[in-house]
Amino acid sequence: MLDPAEIGALLENIEKPGRYIGNEFGIKSKNPDYLLKNPATVNTALVFPDVYEVGMSNLGLQILYKIINSNPLFNAERAFSPWPDFEDRLRKSKTKLFSLENRIFLDCFDLIGFNAAHEMLYTNILNAIDLSGLSIRSLERKALFPLVCCGGSSAVNPWPLSAFMDFMVIGDGEHVISQILGIISNYKEKYLNNSSNYLKSPANLQQVKKEMLFGLSSIEGVFVPSFYSLVYNSDNTIKKIIHTGGSSGITGVKKIRKAVLKDIDSFDTLSDPVVPNIQTVHDRLNIEIMRGCGRGCRFCQAGFTYRPLRQKKVKNLIEKSIEGLLKTGYDEISFTSLSSSDYKELKKLIEKVTESGLFEKISVSLPSLRLDSFSLEIAEIIQSGRKTGLTFAPEAGSQRLRDIIKKDISADELRESIRAAFLKGWTKVKLYFMLGLPFETDDDIKAIAETTNEIIYIAKQCLDKRSFSRLQISVSINAFCPKPFTPFQWCAQENIFKLEEKIRALQQSISSRFVRLHWNSPEKSSIECAFSRGDSRLPDVIEAAWKKGARFDNWTDYFDYGLWVQSFSIAGADPGFYTTRQYGLDEVLPWDVIDIGIKKDYFIKEFNKAAAGIRLNDNKI
Amino acid sequence: MIIRFKYCKKNEAKYLSHLDMLRILSRSIARAGIKAALSRGFNPKPRITLSNPIPLGVQSLAEYADVEVDVCLDTGYFMKVINSCLPENIIVLDAACTCNKLKSLMSVIDVVLYEFIIEAADNMSLDKIKSFIDAYDSSSIYSFFTQAQQKKIFLLKIYGYAKIFNNNSNRIFKFNDFNKALKQFGQSNGLHIKDSSKTAVFIIKGARLADPFEEVV
């Protein structure tokens, strides 16, 4: 544990010291006395590998924190990535990364669990392992504990992080976490006292560790990377995936089946999260209303990997939302899911919570609205009085391309919704589009400009002079990134120069003073793509980049494309192999080791439909 | 109606900023089931005002806040519920309720008291500390007090001005500047600041220093 006397010197002149002190309302960890009296308690550090303000906005972290701490045998504490100024302080003072609650050094935990929420966090994960005083590569960590694991959205392709993790969890964590900690608990108890003799022999230690990992690999959704490897062809594609460890006698490869929480109401919706003291990115009560999405947009990874679609019961949600607002003191609530306007009883939920009479003023936010009349009705309810703005995601400019990507919005719907929005008094509209989508032509890009110009034209018709002068249209452009477990997983990503050219073309064709064009760096998108579709050569790239100082790659100020290009070359890998290359439909894909619950044939069928320009309402698997 | 309360920010809570405190107190009051009056406008916020901000990293035993409520509350009850709803290391120490209108805390607080515990190499350092104060910008200091506490341990109390008076050519006492100067002076004079904290705030009433609660009673 960190000596309390040291924290003052450690935090002197550090930016936002509130990030590192814990002390929030709603902490659930065991206290030091309890841990002293119960030495067999299994200690887990839950680490979100970004800065506190981002990590504390993550609902998954709070859900696991609650589940673990509800068990008297287990203790969970939180840690986040230190901002570079504090990392520097930790390294200079030779202080290991510590948890917020009891300030336990991370290498003293039994399990360190990372949230691999997206690919651009990978260097931060390595950095946090290193700051904990541990070897970043799993095979070099000889001690029984801590085990290092990760889960989260981007873990569905486990290879880029495979060399660093003892195990990885694919799918929903609610049930899995208790099973994992149960097994760890058995080993901890067994070797807590007699470790001095038996485990002193390195051979015994490695045998016990392997046995423990083998036990963990029997849990649904758990992938132990050291038990598998990829065999490559001479052209660098994958020849086969082989099973290299665990029990002998296994022939062929058993796919790791994604863990699925079948009954979404079997775990109480979290109503008492830790309430941060400093302002976070999503500083409000987050209530998850659905998991999964029934839309099946062909570019969207979450839409496939979070299936099946599970809606929570509205009665429970109303109760837990009200309870949560009372318990946390928040005055804002967000109903989260991949597509919240698809929740059948959304209107009832919002009305029951806001009109419960318990709160004078509650603001509601919804992360994702569709462009239809129902969404507009909802937006009108939640933005009554102050119309802050509407966000729509047509994703593609033309109907043809929207059909190809299966984005279910027609040009008429779009026009009518926008018209209705202006008539109801909105003057700020935000639009999301993707560039470099499969089968995209120059006409599709022109259509983005045309759509935008048409919106200005509609605004002119619907708004009076004064409102029209306040018109603000924000157009946000992202580069398409092919993701595993989507019908577009084989597609090539557009190269950076072409993407930049397309952005420039758009800039020229959208020149109205009402429109602001934003775009995310195609360079970052290209690195993200390489990690999404990477294989077992990618760990060397991440390690090289981390050694060169890559951190916080999702932060524009810190992302350094040149550094990444160098790192690929140091590791002897070609980024283009993972990004601008069209993968073969018959190729063995790195993520074939995971069974996401959807057959590859389905993705091939969907891809062929896209190629033929067919949009069918077929979401059945 | 206004509830004026005094609270402390101890230990790690000293790393929370003025704006953090505003948010923390608003949420704690909401958790306690106390309905604060709301400000007007499209984005109404609870009507809570705080005493003068203190620098990040300085412990305080005397922070004040005013919260406007619709019904007068028993102050004992208020303290009990609010203290069960606050994060660790932030504790409400006293409270009073009034129907009168109050001038804002920031406009009435005249003087802030900071206490320094100073460790010295020898027992004769009291004069050194006094000489430092004498050399320091006296226009920002209302008064000061020094005392030998134990062997080689001294207490320094600085009553610094919190605002500028029209009839006076004073300056505002800046804790960070003073602290830095004292630290530098200490390095060459064998003095070491062991601890420092804000311990009280006052309103000047003639020749007397009054507690902000006097406004309420």
mmCIF file of C-alpha atoms in Angstrom, chain A residues 114-443:
data_model
loop_
_atom_site.group_PDB
_atom_site.id
_atom_site.type_symbol
_atom_site.label_atom_id
_atom_site.label_comp_id
_atom_site.label_asym_id
_atom_site.label_seq_id
_atom_site.Cartn_x
_atom_site.Cartn_y
_atom_site.Cartn_z
ATOM 1 C CA PHE A 114 -8.501 -4.140 -18.301
ATOM 2 C CA ASN A 115 -11.384 -2.776 -20.310
ATOM 3 C CA ALA A 116 -10.282 -2.972 -23.943
ATOM 4 C CA ALA A 117 -13.122 -0.705 -25.014
ATOM 5 C CA HIS A 118 -11.430 0.230 -28.283
ATOM 6 C CA GLU A 119 -8.193 -0.349 -30.163
ATOM 7 C CA MET A 120 -6.609 3.019 -29.453
ATOM 8 C CA LEU A 121 -6.244 2.110 -25.770
ATOM 9 C CA TYR A 122 -3.776 -0.711 -26.376
ATOM 10 C CA THR A 123 -0.589 1.226 -25.630
ATOM 11 C CA ASN A 124 -2.143 2.532 -22.424
ATOM 12 C CA ILE A 125 -2.781 -1.062 -21.357
ATOM 13 C CA LEU A 126 0.885 -1.942 -21.834
ATOM 14 C CA ASN A 127 1.906 1.194 -20.024
ATOM 15 C CA ALA A 128 -0.313 0.402 -17.035
ATOM 16 C CA ILE A 129 1.090 -3.150 -16.778
ATOM 17 C CA ASP A 130 4.599 -1.726 -16.875
ATOM 18 C CA LEU A 131 3.784 0.988 -14.308
ATOM 19 C CA SER A 132 2.556 -1.793 -12.031
ATOM 20 C CA GLY A 133 6.077 -3.185 -11.956
ATOM 21 C CA LEU A 134 5.173 -6.252 -14.023
ATOM 22 C CA SER A 135 6.587 -7.594 -17.272
ATOM 23 C CA ILE A 136 4.272 -6.629 -20.101
ATOM 24 C CA ARG A 137 4.449 -10.092 -21.731
ATOM 25 C CA SER A 138 2.425 -12.788 -20.010
ATOM 26 C CA LEU A 139 5.049 -15.509 -20.479
ATOM 27 C CA GLU A 140 7.610 -13.411 -18.614
ATOM 28 C CA ARG A 141 5.348 -13.011 -15.600
ATOM 29 C CA LYS A 142 6.333 -16.059 -13.604
ATOM 30 C CA ALA A 143 4.445 -15.488 -10.331
ATOM 31 C CA LEU A 144 1.055 -17.133 -9.841
ATOM 32 C CA PHE A 145 -0.569 -13.741 -9.245
ATOM 33 C CA PRO A 146 -1.501 -11.232 -10.431
ATOM 34 C CA LEU A 147 -3.149 -12.634 -13.500
ATOM 35 C CA VAL A 148 -3.719 -10.012 -16.182
ATOM 36 C CA CYS A 149 -6.850 -10.157 -18.313
ATOM 37 C CA CYS A 150 -9.026 -7.972 -20.476
ATOM 38 C CA GLY A 151 -12.498 -7.877 -21.935
ATOM 39 C CA GLY A 152 -14.583 -5.325 -23.780
ATOM 40 C CA SER A 153 -15.668 -4.467 -27.297
ATOM 41 C CA SER A 154 -12.340 -4.729 -29.080
ATOM 42 C CA ALA A 155 -11.351 -8.031 -27.425
ATOM 43 C CA VAL A 156 -13.490 -9.867 -30.022
ATOM 44 C CA ASN A 157 -10.309 -10.057 -32.080
ATOM 45 C CA PRO A 158 -7.989 -11.166 -29.282
ATOM 46 C CA TRP A 159 -4.693 -11.375 -31.201
ATOM 47 C CA PRO A 160 -3.262 -7.845 -30.965
ATOM 48 C CA LEU A 161 -3.251 -8.090 -27.147
ATOM 49 C CA SER A 162 -2.625 -11.850 -26.989
ATOM 50 C CA ALA A 163 1.019 -11.697 -25.911
ATOM 51 C CA PHE A 164 0.235 -9.495 -22.923
ATOM 52 C CA MET A 165 -2.822 -11.192 -21.457
ATOM 53 C CA ASP A 166 -3.037 -14.349 -19.363
ATOM 54 C CA PHE A 167 -6.604 -14.637 -20.495
ATOM 55 C CA MET A 168 -9.277 -12.610 -22.283
ATOM 56 C CA VAL A 169 -13.034 -12.533 -21.904
ATOM 57 C CA ILE A 170 -15.313 -12.357 -24.931
ATOM 58 C CA GLY A 171 -18.899 -11.243 -24.376
ATOM 59 C CA ASP A 172 -20.986 -10.242 -21.354
ATOM 60 C CA GLY A 173 -19.069 -10.211 -18.085
ATOM 61 C CA GLU A 174 -21.827 -10.369 -15.466
ATOM 62 C CA HIS A 175 -21.774 -14.135 -14.864
ATOM 63 C CA VAL A 176 -18.262 -14.775 -16.081
ATOM 64 C CA ILE A 177 -16.529 -12.547 -13.540
ATOM 65 C CA SER A 178 -17.801 -14.511 -10.543
ATOM 66 C CA GLN A 179 -16.817 -17.824 -12.139
ATOM 67 C CA ILE A 180 -13.317 -16.497 -12.830
ATOM 68 C CA LEU A 181 -12.868 -15.191 -9.312
ATOM 69 C CA GLY A 182 -14.203 -18.481 -7.919
ATOM 70 C CA ILE A 183 -11.398 -20.399 -9.608
ATOM 71 C CA ILE A 184 -8.771 -17.837 -8.585
ATOM 72 C CA SER A 185 -10.102 -18.023 -5.036
ATOM 73 C CA ASN A 186 -9.557 -21.801 -4.929
ATOM 74 C CA TYR A 187 -5.942 -21.447 -6.007
ATOM 75 C CA LYS A 188 -5.277 -18.530 -3.729
ATOM 76 C CA GLU A 189 -6.617 -20.392 -0.722
ATOM 77 C CA LYS A 190 -4.750 -23.569 -1.605
ATOM 78 C CA TYR A 191 -1.382 -21.888 -2.039
ATOM 79 C CA LEU A 192 -1.751 -18.992 0.375
ATOM 80 C CA ASN A 193 -0.004 -20.775 3.216
ATOM 81 C CA ASN A 194 2.104 -23.518 1.696
ATOM 82 C CA SER A 195 3.403 -21.526 -1.237
ATOM 83 C CA SER A 196 6.776 -21.341 0.475
ATOM 84 C CA ASN A 197 7.664 -24.922 -0.347
ATOM 85 C CA TYR A 198 5.789 -26.333 -3.266
ATOM 86 C CA LEU A 199 5.749 -23.237 -5.450
ATOM 87 C CA LYS A 200 9.420 -22.515 -4.861
ATOM 88 C CA SER A 201 10.260 -24.876 -7.662
ATOM 89 C CA PRO A 202 9.765 -22.969 -10.921
ATOM 90 C CA ALA A 203 8.558 -26.130 -12.614
ATOM 91 C CA ASN A 204 5.826 -26.644 -10.012
ATOM 92 C CA LEU A 205 4.848 -22.979 -10.188
ATOM 93 C CA GLN A 206 4.467 -23.086 -13.960
ATOM 94 C CA GLN A 207 2.508 -26.323 -13.724
ATOM 95 C CA VAL A 208 0.094 -24.826 -11.198
ATOM 96 C CA LYS A 209 -0.318 -21.657 -13.227
ATOM 97 C CA LYS A 210 -1.034 -23.625 -16.387
ATOM 98 C CA GLU A 211 -3.526 -25.754 -14.526
ATOM 99 C CA MET A 212 -5.266 -22.640 -13.222
ATOM 100 C CA LEU A 213 -5.426 -21.126 -16.729
ATOM 101 C CA PHE A 214 -6.767 -24.400 -18.050
ATOM 102 C CA GLY A 215 -9.483 -24.258 -15.410
ATOM 103 C CA LEU A 216 -10.298 -20.685 -16.451
ATOM 104 C CA SER A 217 -10.447 -21.683 -20.127
ATOM 105 C CA SER A 218 -13.403 -23.945 -19.350
ATOM 106 C CA ILE A 219 -15.527 -20.878 -18.529
ATOM 107 C CA GLU A 220 -17.738 -19.677 -21.360
ATOM 108 C CA GLY A 221 -16.139 -16.736 -23.190
ATOM 109 C CA VAL A 222 -12.648 -17.171 -21.719
ATOM 110 C CA PHE A 223 -9.769 -17.315 -24.208
ATOM 111 C CA VAL A 224 -6.277 -18.218 -22.983
ATOM 112 C CA PRO A 225 -3.898 -16.914 -25.692
ATOM 113 C CA SER A 226 -0.958 -19.082 -24.620
ATOM 114 C CA PHE A 227 -2.980 -22.183 -25.526
ATOM 115 C CA TYR A 228 -3.339 -21.128 -29.160
ATOM 116 C CA SER A 229 -1.179 -20.015 -32.049
ATOM 117 C CA LEU A 230 -1.515 -18.958 -35.630
ATOM 118 C CA VAL A 231 0.411 -20.749 -38.355
ATOM 119 C CA TYR A 232 1.116 -18.556 -41.382
ATOM 120 C CA ASN A 233 1.397 -19.163 -45.109
ATOM 121 C CA SER A 234 4.344 -17.758 -47.032
ATOM 122 C CA ASP A 235 2.141 -14.854 -48.192
ATOM 123 C CA ASN A 236 1.527 -13.908 -44.532
ATOM 124 C CA THR A 237 -2.091 -15.032 -44.547
ATOM 125 C CA ILE A 238 -3.098 -17.585 -41.927
ATOM 126 C CA LYS A 239 -2.715 -21.280 -42.713
ATOM 127 C CA LYS A 240 -4.393 -22.540 -39.579
ATOM 128 C CA ILE A 241 -5.140 -21.873 -35.948
ATOM 129 C CA ILE A 242 -3.674 -24.492 -33.663
ATOM 130 C CA HIS A 243 -4.175 -25.473 -30.063
ATOM 131 C CA THR A 244 -0.808 -25.537 -28.367
ATOM 132 C CA GLY A 245 -1.458 -25.867 -24.678
ATOM 133 C CA GLY A 246 -3.860 -26.808 -21.987
ATOM 134 C CA SER A 247 -4.649 -30.461 -21.934
ATOM 135 C CA SER A 248 -2.994 -32.870 -24.283
ATOM 136 C CA GLY A 249 -5.229 -34.927 -26.479
ATOM 137 C CA ILE A 250 -7.196 -31.994 -27.873
ATOM 138 C CA THR A 251 -7.088 -32.184 -31.596
ATOM 139 C CA GLY A 252 -8.484 -29.448 -33.738
ATOM 140 C CA VAL A 253 -9.435 -26.109 -32.305
ATOM 141 C CA LYS A 254 -12.371 -25.552 -30.076
ATOM 142 C CA LYS A 255 -13.788 -22.129 -30.824
ATOM 143 C CA ILE A 256 -14.276 -19.803 -27.878
ATOM 144 C CA ARG A 257 -17.947 -19.154 -27.567
ATOM 145 C CA LYS A 258 -18.951 -15.633 -26.603
ATOM 146 C CA ALA A 259 -20.496 -15.391 -23.124
ATOM 147 C CA VAL A 260 -24.086 -14.215 -23.318
ATOM 148 C CA LEU A 261 -26.219 -12.924 -20.476
ATOM 149 C CA LYS A 262 -29.458 -14.490 -21.621
ATOM 150 C CA ASP A 263 -31.815 -12.942 -19.103
ATOM 151 C CA ILE A 264 -30.913 -9.260 -19.123
ATOM 152 C CA ASP A 265 -33.203 -8.638 -16.136
ATOM 153 C CA SER A 266 -31.429 -11.234 -13.995
ATOM 154 C CA PHE A 267 -28.950 -8.599 -12.821
ATOM 155 C CA ASP A 268 -30.353 -5.487 -11.207
ATOM 156 C CA THR A 269 -29.823 -2.335 -13.239
ATOM 157 C CA LEU A 270 -27.118 -0.376 -11.439
ATOM 158 C CA SER A 271 -28.671 2.415 -9.401
ATOM 159 C CA ASP A 272 -25.824 3.245 -7.016
ATOM 160 C CA PRO A 273 -22.709 3.859 -9.100
ATOM 161 C CA VAL A 274 -19.659 5.611 -7.713
ATOM 162 C CA VAL A 275 -20.351 9.337 -8.184
ATOM 163 C CA PRO A 276 -17.180 11.125 -9.323
ATOM 164 C CA ASN A 277 -15.984 14.217 -7.473
ATOM 165 C CA ILE A 278 -14.464 15.829 -10.529
ATOM 166 C CA GLN A 279 -16.323 16.417 -13.755
ATOM 167 C CA THR A 280 -16.273 13.431 -16.090
ATOM 168 C CA VAL A 281 -17.060 13.054 -19.781
ATOM 169 C CA HIS A 282 -20.533 11.621 -19.183
ATOM 170 C CA ASP A 283 -21.296 13.172 -15.827
ATOM 171 C CA ARG A 284 -24.766 11.734 -15.298
ATOM 172 C CA LEU A 285 -26.689 8.638 -14.300
ATOM 173 C CA ASN A 286 -26.314 6.002 -17.006
ATOM 174 C CA ILE A 287 -29.139 3.505 -17.240
ATOM 175 C CA GLU A 288 -28.706 0.722 -19.772
ATOM 176 C CA ILE A 289 -32.093 -0.035 -21.335
ATOM 177 C CA MET A 290 -31.150 -2.588 -23.981
ATOM 178 C CA ARG A 291 -28.215 -4.700 -24.998
ATOM 179 C CA GLY A 292 -27.673 -5.576 -28.634
ATOM 180 C CA CYS A 293 -29.230 -3.995 -31.667
ATOM 181 C CA GLY A 294 -31.725 -5.398 -34.140
ATOM 182 C CA ARG A 295 -30.818 -3.182 -37.066
ATOM 183 C CA GLY A 296 -27.905 -5.038 -38.617
ATOM 184 C CA CYS A 297 -26.146 -2.103 -40.296
ATOM 185 C CA ARG A 298 -23.413 -3.870 -42.236
ATOM 186 C CA PHE A 299 -20.519 -1.683 -41.073
ATOM 187 C CA CYS A 300 -21.363 -1.771 -37.367
ATOM 188 C CA GLN A 301 -19.391 -4.200 -35.242
ATOM 189 C CA ALA A 302 -21.349 -3.662 -32.030
ATOM 190 C CA GLY A 303 -24.549 -4.381 -33.940
ATOM 191 C CA PHE A 304 -23.329 -7.967 -34.462
ATOM 192 C CA THR A 305 -21.084 -8.691 -31.490
ATOM 193 C CA TYR A 306 -23.630 -7.593 -28.864
ATOM 194 C CA ARG A 307 -26.443 -9.749 -30.223
ATOM 195 C CA PRO A 308 -29.004 -10.952 -29.342
ATOM 196 C CA LEU A 309 -31.164 -7.901 -28.815
ATOM 197 C CA ARG A 310 -32.342 -7.876 -25.200
ATOM 198 C CA GLN A 311 -34.724 -5.243 -23.859
ATOM 199 C CA LYS A 312 -34.962 -4.680 -20.126
ATOM 200 C CA LYS A 313 -38.402 -4.649 -18.521
ATOM 201 C CA VAL A 314 -39.747 -1.114 -18.377
ATOM 202 C CA LYS A 315 -41.138 -1.575 -14.869
ATOM 203 C CA ASN A 316 -37.681 -2.390 -13.499
ATOM 204 C CA LEU A 317 -36.111 0.460 -15.442
ATOM 205 C CA ILE A 318 -38.551 3.045 -14.111
ATOM 206 C CA GLU A 319 -37.946 1.855 -10.570
ATOM 207 C CA LYS A 320 -34.153 1.734 -10.920
ATOM 208 C CA SER A 321 -33.942 5.093 -12.706
ATOM 209 C CA ILE A 322 -35.838 6.850 -9.927
ATOM 210 C CA GLU A 323 -33.871 4.997 -7.274
ATOM 211 C CA GLY A 324 -30.633 5.900 -9.059
ATOM 212 C CA LEU A 325 -31.451 9.603 -9.255
ATOM 213 C CA LEU A 326 -32.321 9.651 -5.551
ATOM 214 C CA LYS A 327 -29.200 7.722 -4.559
ATOM 215 C CA THR A 328 -26.699 9.646 -6.675
ATOM 216 C CA GLY A 329 -28.119 13.164 -6.650
ATOM 217 C CA TYR A 330 -27.566 13.509 -10.394
ATOM 218 C CA ASP A 331 -29.927 15.856 -12.234
ATOM 219 C CA GLU A 332 -29.310 14.237 -15.591
ATOM 220 C CA ILE A 333 -30.075 10.719 -16.740
ATOM 221 C CA SER A 334 -29.024 8.965 -19.914
ATOM 222 C CA PHE A 335 -30.875 5.940 -21.290
ATOM 223 C CA THR A 336 -28.127 4.078 -23.044
ATOM 224 C CA SER A 337 -28.079 1.368 -25.678
ATOM 225 C CA LEU A 338 -26.894 0.986 -29.233
ATOM 226 C CA SER A 339 -30.146 2.388 -30.598
ATOM 227 C CA SER A 340 -32.266 3.832 -27.816
ATOM 228 C CA SER A 341 -35.180 4.955 -29.962
ATOM 229 C CA ASP A 342 -35.796 1.283 -30.766
ATOM 230 C CA TYR A 343 -36.699 0.610 -27.140
ATOM 231 C CA LYS A 344 -40.390 -0.175 -27.296
ATOM 232 C CA GLU A 345 -41.506 1.702 -24.209
ATOM 233 C CA LEU A 346 -39.058 4.596 -24.360
ATOM 234 C CA LYS A 347 -41.737 7.266 -24.178
ATOM 235 C CA LYS A 348 -43.363 5.671 -21.165
ATOM 236 C CA LEU A 349 -39.988 5.287 -19.457
ATOM 237 C CA ILE A 350 -39.064 8.939 -19.969
ATOM 238 C CA GLU A 351 -42.462 10.202 -18.883
ATOM 239 C CA LYS A 352 -42.681 8.028 -15.776
ATOM 240 C CA VAL A 353 -39.243 9.126 -14.608
ATOM 241 C CA THR A 354 -39.511 12.831 -15.381
ATOM 242 C CA GLU A 355 -43.099 13.091 -14.194
ATOM 243 C CA SER A 356 -42.645 11.031 -11.045
ATOM 244 C CA GLY A 357 -43.033 14.228 -9.034
ATOM 245 C CA LEU A 358 -39.883 13.409 -7.092
ATOM 246 C CA PHE A 359 -37.661 15.732 -9.049
ATOM 247 C CA GLU A 360 -38.162 19.348 -9.929
ATOM 248 C CA LYS A 361 -35.872 19.174 -12.877
ATOM 249 C CA ILE A 362 -34.323 16.191 -14.548
ATOM 250 C CA SER A 363 -32.729 16.358 -17.932
ATOM 251 C CA VAL A 364 -32.729 13.298 -20.116
ATOM 252 C CA SER A 365 -30.178 12.481 -22.751
ATOM 253 C CA LEU A 366 -30.240 9.732 -25.338
ATOM 254 C CA PRO A 367 -26.992 8.700 -26.973
ATOM 255 C CA SER A 368 -28.441 7.635 -30.292
ATOM 256 C CA LEU A 369 -31.597 8.698 -32.066
ATOM 257 C CA ARG A 370 -32.830 7.596 -35.419
ATOM 258 C CA LEU A 371 -34.076 10.001 -38.023
ATOM 259 C CA ASP A 372 -37.795 9.339 -37.786
ATOM 260 C CA SER A 373 -40.952 10.962 -36.522
ATOM 261 C CA PHE A 374 -40.985 8.956 -33.291
ATOM 262 C CA SER A 375 -37.476 10.107 -32.391
ATOM 263 C CA LEU A 376 -38.484 13.673 -33.051
ATOM 264 C CA GLU A 377 -41.407 13.310 -30.673
ATOM 265 C CA ILE A 378 -39.018 11.953 -28.012
ATOM 266 C CA ALA A 379 -36.516 14.733 -28.690
ATOM 267 C CA GLU A 380 -39.289 17.264 -28.224
ATOM 268 C CA ILE A 381 -40.127 15.812 -24.800
ATOM 269 C CA ILE A 382 -36.557 15.722 -23.528
ATOM 270 C CA GLN A 383 -35.467 19.057 -24.945
ATOM 271 C CA SER A 384 -38.570 20.982 -23.959
ATOM 272 C CA GLY A 385 -37.730 24.627 -23.578
ATOM 273 C CA ARG A 386 -34.141 24.519 -24.692
ATOM 274 C CA LYS A 387 -33.589 22.999 -28.076
ATOM 275 C CA THR A 388 -29.914 22.234 -27.881
ATOM 276 C CA GLY A 389 -29.558 20.375 -31.127
ATOM 277 C CA LEU A 390 -30.422 17.199 -32.991
ATOM 278 C CA THR A 391 -27.954 14.578 -34.085
ATOM 279 C CA PHE A 392 -28.638 12.311 -37.027
ATOM 280 C CA ALA A 393 -26.474 9.637 -38.596
ATOM 281 C CA PRO A 394 -27.378 8.990 -42.249
ATOM 282 C CA GLU A 395 -23.797 7.566 -42.554
ATOM 283 C CA ALA A 396 -23.950 7.704 -46.362
ATOM 284 C CA GLY A 397 -25.041 10.535 -48.663
ATOM 285 C CA SER A 398 -26.919 8.556 -51.290
ATOM 286 C CA GLN A 399 -29.827 6.160 -51.067
ATOM 287 C CA ARG A 400 -27.857 3.632 -53.114
ATOM 288 C CA LEU A 401 -25.001 3.528 -50.607
ATOM 289 C CA ARG A 402 -27.348 3.575 -47.607
ATOM 290 C CA ASP A 403 -28.977 0.465 -49.077
ATOM 291 C CA ILE A 404 -25.582 -1.156 -49.482
ATOM 292 C CA ILE A 405 -24.618 -0.537 -45.848
ATOM 293 C CA LYS A 406 -28.193 -1.354 -44.751
ATOM 294 C CA LYS A 407 -28.735 1.951 -43.006
ATOM 295 C CA ASP A 408 -32.468 1.969 -42.850
ATOM 296 C CA ILE A 409 -33.313 5.595 -43.632
ATOM 297 C CA SER A 410 -34.910 6.720 -46.852
ATOM 298 C CA ALA A 411 -34.257 10.097 -48.432
ATOM 299 C CA ASP A 412 -37.931 10.986 -47.911
ATOM 300 C CA GLU A 413 -37.822 10.131 -44.221
ATOM 301 C CA LEU A 414 -34.698 12.186 -43.860
ATOM 302 C CA ARG A 415 -36.264 15.182 -45.607
ATOM 303 C CA GLU A 416 -39.506 14.941 -43.657
ATOM 304 C CA SER A 417 -37.778 14.598 -40.278
ATOM 305 C CA ILE A 418 -35.530 17.547 -40.954
ATOM 306 C CA ARG A 419 -38.483 19.612 -42.117
ATOM 307 C CA ALA A 420 -40.452 18.687 -39.007
ATOM 308 C CA ALA A 421 -37.459 19.502 -36.807
ATOM 309 C CA PHE A 422 -37.129 23.004 -38.284
ATOM 310 C CA LEU A 423 -40.869 23.606 -37.999
ATOM 311 C CA LYS A 424 -40.680 22.649 -34.329
ATOM 312 C CA GLY A 425 -37.983 25.218 -33.748
ATOM 313 C CA TRP A 426 -34.673 23.390 -33.952
ATOM 314 C CA THR A 427 -31.921 25.339 -35.665
ATOM 315 C CA LYS A 428 -28.913 23.180 -34.817
ATOM 316 C CA VAL A 429 -28.432 19.903 -36.638
ATOM 317 C CA LYS A 430 -25.488 17.537 -36.517
ATOM 318 C CA LEU A 431 -24.977 14.944 -39.248
ATOM 319 C CA TYR A 432 -22.662 11.944 -39.239
ATOM 320 C CA PHE A 433 -21.280 10.486 -42.464
ATOM 321 C CA MET A 434 -18.648 7.909 -43.332
ATOM 322 C CA LEU A 435 -16.149 8.183 -46.154
ATOM 323 C CA GLY A 436 -14.479 5.275 -47.881
ATOM 324 C CA LEU A 437 -17.392 2.876 -47.500
ATOM 325 C CA PRO A 438 -17.290 -0.267 -49.660
ATOM 326 C CA PHE A 439 -18.661 0.279 -53.187
ATOM 327 C CA GLU A 440 -18.516 4.080 -52.720
ATOM 328 C CA THR A 441 -18.330 6.184 -55.885
ATOM 329 C CA ASP A 442 -17.692 9.894 -56.447
ATOM 330 C CA ASP A 443 -21.425 10.392 -56.803
#
